[in-house]
Coordinates of C-alpha atoms in Angstrom, one line a residue:
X1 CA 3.3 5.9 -6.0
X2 CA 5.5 4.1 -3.6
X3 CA 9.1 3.9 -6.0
X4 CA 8.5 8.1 -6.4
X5 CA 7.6 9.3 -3.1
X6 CA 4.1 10.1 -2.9
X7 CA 2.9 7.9 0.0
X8 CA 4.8 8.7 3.3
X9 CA 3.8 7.1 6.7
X10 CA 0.3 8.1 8.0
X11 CA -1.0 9.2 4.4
X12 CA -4.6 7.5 3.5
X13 CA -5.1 6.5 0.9
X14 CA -9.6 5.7 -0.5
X15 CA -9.8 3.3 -3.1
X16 CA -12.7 2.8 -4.7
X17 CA -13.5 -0.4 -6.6
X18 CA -16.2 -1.0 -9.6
X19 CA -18.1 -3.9 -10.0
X20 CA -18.5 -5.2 -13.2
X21 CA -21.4 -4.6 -15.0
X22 CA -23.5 -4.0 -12.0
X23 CA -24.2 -0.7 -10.1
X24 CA -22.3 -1.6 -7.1
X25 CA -18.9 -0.4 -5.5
X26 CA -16.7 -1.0 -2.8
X27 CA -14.4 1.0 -1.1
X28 CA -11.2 0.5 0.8
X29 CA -9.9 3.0 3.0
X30 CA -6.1 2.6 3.9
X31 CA -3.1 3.5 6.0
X32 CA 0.3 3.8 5.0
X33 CA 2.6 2.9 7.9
X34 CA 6.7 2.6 7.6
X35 CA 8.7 -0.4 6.7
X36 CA 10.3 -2.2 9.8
X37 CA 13.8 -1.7 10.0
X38 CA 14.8 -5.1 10.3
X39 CA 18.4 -4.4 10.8
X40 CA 19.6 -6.6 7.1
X41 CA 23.3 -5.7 6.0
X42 CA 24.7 -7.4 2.9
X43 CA 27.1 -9.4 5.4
X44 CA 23.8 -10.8 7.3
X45 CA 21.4 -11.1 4.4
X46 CA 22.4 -14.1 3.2
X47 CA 21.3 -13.5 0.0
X48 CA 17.5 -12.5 0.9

């Protein structure tokens, strides 16, 4: 969803999780927020 657009900042997303083999769920509820420009250039990367 990420690599092909879908998701931009301040989308929510609700996930809901199964339990296995019992009759119970759980559900997350999320935000998308942007990626902190944290100002890396090949020259001051050093390789991360």
């Amino acid at each position: 969803m990420l690599t092909e657009g879908m998701v931009e900042a301040g989308d929510t997303l609700l996930c809901m999780v199964p339990e296995s083999g019992r009759f119970a769920v759980s559900f997350m509820h999320l935000t998308a927020v942007a990626a902190p420009d944290l100002g890396l250039t090949p020259s001051t990367s050093h390789g991360i």
